[in-house]
Coordinates of C-alpha atoms in Angstrom, one line a residue:
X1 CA -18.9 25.8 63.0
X2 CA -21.6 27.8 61.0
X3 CA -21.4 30.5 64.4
X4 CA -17.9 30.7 63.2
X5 CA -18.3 31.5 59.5
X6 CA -21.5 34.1 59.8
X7 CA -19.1 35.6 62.4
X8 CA -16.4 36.1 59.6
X9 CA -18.4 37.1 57.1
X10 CA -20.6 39.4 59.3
X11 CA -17.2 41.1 60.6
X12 CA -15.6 41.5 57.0
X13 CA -18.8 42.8 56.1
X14 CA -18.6 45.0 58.5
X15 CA -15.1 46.2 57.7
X16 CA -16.1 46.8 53.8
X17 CA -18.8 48.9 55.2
X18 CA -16.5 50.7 57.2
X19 CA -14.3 51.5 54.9
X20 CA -16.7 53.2 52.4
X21 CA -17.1 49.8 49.9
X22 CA -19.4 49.5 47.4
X23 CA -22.1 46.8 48.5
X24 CA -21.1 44.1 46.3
X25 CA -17.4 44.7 47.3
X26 CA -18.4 44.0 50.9
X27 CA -20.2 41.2 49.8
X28 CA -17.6 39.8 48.2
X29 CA -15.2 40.6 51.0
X30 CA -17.5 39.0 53.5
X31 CA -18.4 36.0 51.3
X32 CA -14.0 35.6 51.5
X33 CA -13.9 35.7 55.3
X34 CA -16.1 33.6 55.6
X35 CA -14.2 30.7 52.8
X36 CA -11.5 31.6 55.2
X37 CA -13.0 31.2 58.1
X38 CA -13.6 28.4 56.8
X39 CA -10.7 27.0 54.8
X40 CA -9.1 27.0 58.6
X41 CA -11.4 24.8 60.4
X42 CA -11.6 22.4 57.3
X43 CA -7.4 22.0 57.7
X44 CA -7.7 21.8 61.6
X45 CA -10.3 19.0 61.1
X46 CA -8.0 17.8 57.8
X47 CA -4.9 17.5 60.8
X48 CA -6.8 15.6 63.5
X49 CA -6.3 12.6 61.3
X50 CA -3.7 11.3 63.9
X51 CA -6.4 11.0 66.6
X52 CA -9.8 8.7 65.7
X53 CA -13.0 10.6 65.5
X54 CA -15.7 9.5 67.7
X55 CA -19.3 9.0 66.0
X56 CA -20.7 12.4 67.3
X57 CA -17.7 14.6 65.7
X58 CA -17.4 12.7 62.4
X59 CA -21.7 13.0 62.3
X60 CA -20.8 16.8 62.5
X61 CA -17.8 16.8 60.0
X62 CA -20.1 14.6 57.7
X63 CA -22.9 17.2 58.1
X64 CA -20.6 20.2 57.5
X65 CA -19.5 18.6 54.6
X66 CA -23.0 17.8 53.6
X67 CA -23.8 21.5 53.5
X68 CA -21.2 22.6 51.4
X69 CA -22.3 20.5 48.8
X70 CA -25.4 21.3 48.7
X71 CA -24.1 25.3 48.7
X72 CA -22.2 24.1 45.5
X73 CA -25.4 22.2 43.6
X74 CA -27.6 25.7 44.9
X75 CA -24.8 27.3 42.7
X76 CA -24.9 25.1 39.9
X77 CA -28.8 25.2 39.6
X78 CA -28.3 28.8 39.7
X79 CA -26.1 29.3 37.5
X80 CA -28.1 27.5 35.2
X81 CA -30.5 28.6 35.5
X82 CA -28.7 32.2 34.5
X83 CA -27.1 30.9 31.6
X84 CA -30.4 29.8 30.6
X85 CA -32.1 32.7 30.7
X86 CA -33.2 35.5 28.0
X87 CA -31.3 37.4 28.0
X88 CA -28.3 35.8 30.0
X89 CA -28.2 36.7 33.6
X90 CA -24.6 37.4 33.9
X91 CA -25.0 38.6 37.5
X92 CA -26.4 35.4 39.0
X93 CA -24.1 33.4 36.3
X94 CA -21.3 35.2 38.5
X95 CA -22.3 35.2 41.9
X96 CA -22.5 31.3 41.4
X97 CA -19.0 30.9 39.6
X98 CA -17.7 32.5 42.6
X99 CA -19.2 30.8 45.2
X100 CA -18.3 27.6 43.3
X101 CA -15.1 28.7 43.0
X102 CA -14.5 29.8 47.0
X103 CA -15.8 26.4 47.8
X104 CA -13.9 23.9 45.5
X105 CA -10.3 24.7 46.8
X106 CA -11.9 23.0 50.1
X107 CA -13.0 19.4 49.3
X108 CA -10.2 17.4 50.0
X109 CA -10.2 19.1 53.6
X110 CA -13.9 17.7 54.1
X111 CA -12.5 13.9 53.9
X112 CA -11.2 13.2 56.6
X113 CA -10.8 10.1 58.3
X114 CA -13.2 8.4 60.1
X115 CA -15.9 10.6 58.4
X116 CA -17.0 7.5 55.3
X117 CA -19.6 4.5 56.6
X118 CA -17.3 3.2 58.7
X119 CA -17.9 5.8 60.9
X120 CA -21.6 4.3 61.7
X121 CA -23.3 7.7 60.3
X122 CA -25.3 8.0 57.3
X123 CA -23.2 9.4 54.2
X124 CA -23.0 8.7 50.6
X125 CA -18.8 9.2 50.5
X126 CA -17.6 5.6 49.4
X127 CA -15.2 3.8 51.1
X128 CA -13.3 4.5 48.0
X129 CA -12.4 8.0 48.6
X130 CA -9.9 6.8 51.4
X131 CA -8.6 3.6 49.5
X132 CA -8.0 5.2 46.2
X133 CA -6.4 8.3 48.1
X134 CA -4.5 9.6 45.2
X135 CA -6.8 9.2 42.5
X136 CA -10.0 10.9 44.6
X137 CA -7.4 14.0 45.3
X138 CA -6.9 13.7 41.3
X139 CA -10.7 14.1 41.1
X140 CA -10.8 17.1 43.4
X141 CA -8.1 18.5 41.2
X142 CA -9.9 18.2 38.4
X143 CA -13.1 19.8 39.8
X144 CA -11.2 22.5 41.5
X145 CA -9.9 23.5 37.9
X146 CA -13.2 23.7 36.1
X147 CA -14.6 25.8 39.4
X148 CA -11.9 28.3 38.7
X149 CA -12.0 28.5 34.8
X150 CA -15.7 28.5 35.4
X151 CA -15.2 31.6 37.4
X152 CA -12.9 33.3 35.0
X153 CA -14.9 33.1 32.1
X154 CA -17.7 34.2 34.3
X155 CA -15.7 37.3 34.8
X156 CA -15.0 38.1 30.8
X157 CA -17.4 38.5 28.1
X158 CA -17.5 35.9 26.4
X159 CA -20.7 33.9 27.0
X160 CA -19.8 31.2 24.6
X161 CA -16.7 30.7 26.8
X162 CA -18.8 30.9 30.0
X163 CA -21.3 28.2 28.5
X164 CA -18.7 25.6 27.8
X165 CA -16.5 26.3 31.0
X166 CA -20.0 25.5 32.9
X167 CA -20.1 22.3 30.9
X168 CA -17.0 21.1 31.8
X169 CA -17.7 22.1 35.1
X170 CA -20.5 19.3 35.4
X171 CA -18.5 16.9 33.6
X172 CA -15.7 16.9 36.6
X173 CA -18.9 16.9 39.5
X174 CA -20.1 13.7 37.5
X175 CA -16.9 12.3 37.1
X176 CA -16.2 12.4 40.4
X177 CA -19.6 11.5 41.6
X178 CA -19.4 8.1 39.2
X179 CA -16.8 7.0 41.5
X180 CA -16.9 8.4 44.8
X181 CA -20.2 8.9 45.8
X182 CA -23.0 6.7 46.3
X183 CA -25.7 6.5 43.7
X184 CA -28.8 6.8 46.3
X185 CA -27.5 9.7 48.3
X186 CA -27.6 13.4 47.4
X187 CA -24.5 15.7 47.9
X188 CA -21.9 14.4 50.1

């Protein structure tokens, strides 16, 4: 899986280069490739909900999914850690929106079945995620929004704007984290 998405974002990279774009642009290019890339293997992994996932593949699913959260908290210390700085460091501030952003449009693809405790691997999703269906997908929602006005205000000017958008950013990952993730387990 990660062969696949350093593949796509190496290639777009490559492209951007190719093309005469600016460094961040191909960064920026190459960092949505690879979300792509990405986003496609999540919703082949989403569909296989019909056939039961054996311990080995739902170990891998759950260690995928693992990683992405972890790329999200990275963000959120980062970002931070930006907006705590003197002065403000706007660029880190949006790198982290972004890859925030890229990566929240995703999570209900990294649940799927088969991939909780019942699957005999270690994992700090709750059982909950799969029995209160609509309401974790609510949840996701939720945190998909903040992500995106997160990374708007990012984009703009306004600090004070960026400052509360990052607050209510944390206040859907602890929301969500309340109820569907188990207290002794970090990021997944």
């Amino acid at each position: 899986m990660k062969k696949l998405l350093v593949t796509a974002a190496a290639l777009a990279l490559l492209a951007a280069c190719n093309k005469g774009t600016s460094t961040n642009q191909a960064m920026a290019d190459a960092n949505a490739g690879a979300a792509q890339a990405s986003s496609a293997l999540n919703n082949a992994v989403a569909s296989s909900d019909a056939t039961p996932l054996d311990k080995a593949r739902a170990a891998a699913i759950i260690k995928d999914r693992h990683a992405k959260y972890h790329q999200i908290a990275d963000a959120m210390k980062a970002a931070k850690r930006g907006l705590d700085a003197s002065p403000t460091d706007i660029a880190t501030v949006r790198s982290s929106a972004a890859t925030i952003a890229g990566l929240a449009p995703q999570v209900l693809t990294w649940f799927p079945k088969g991939t909780g405790v019942d699957s005999g691997n270690k994992t700090g999703a709750k059982a909950e995620i799969w029995q209160q269906a609509d309401k974790f997908a609510a949840s996701a929602k939720d945190f998909n929004g903040a992500a995106q006005a997160f990374d708007a205000a990012a984009k703009g000017s306004d600090l004070a704007a960026t400052k509360t958008a990052f607050g209510n950013l944390g206040k859907s990952c602890k929301a969500c984290h309340e109820q569907f993730r188990a207290e002794d387990h970090d990021h997944d």
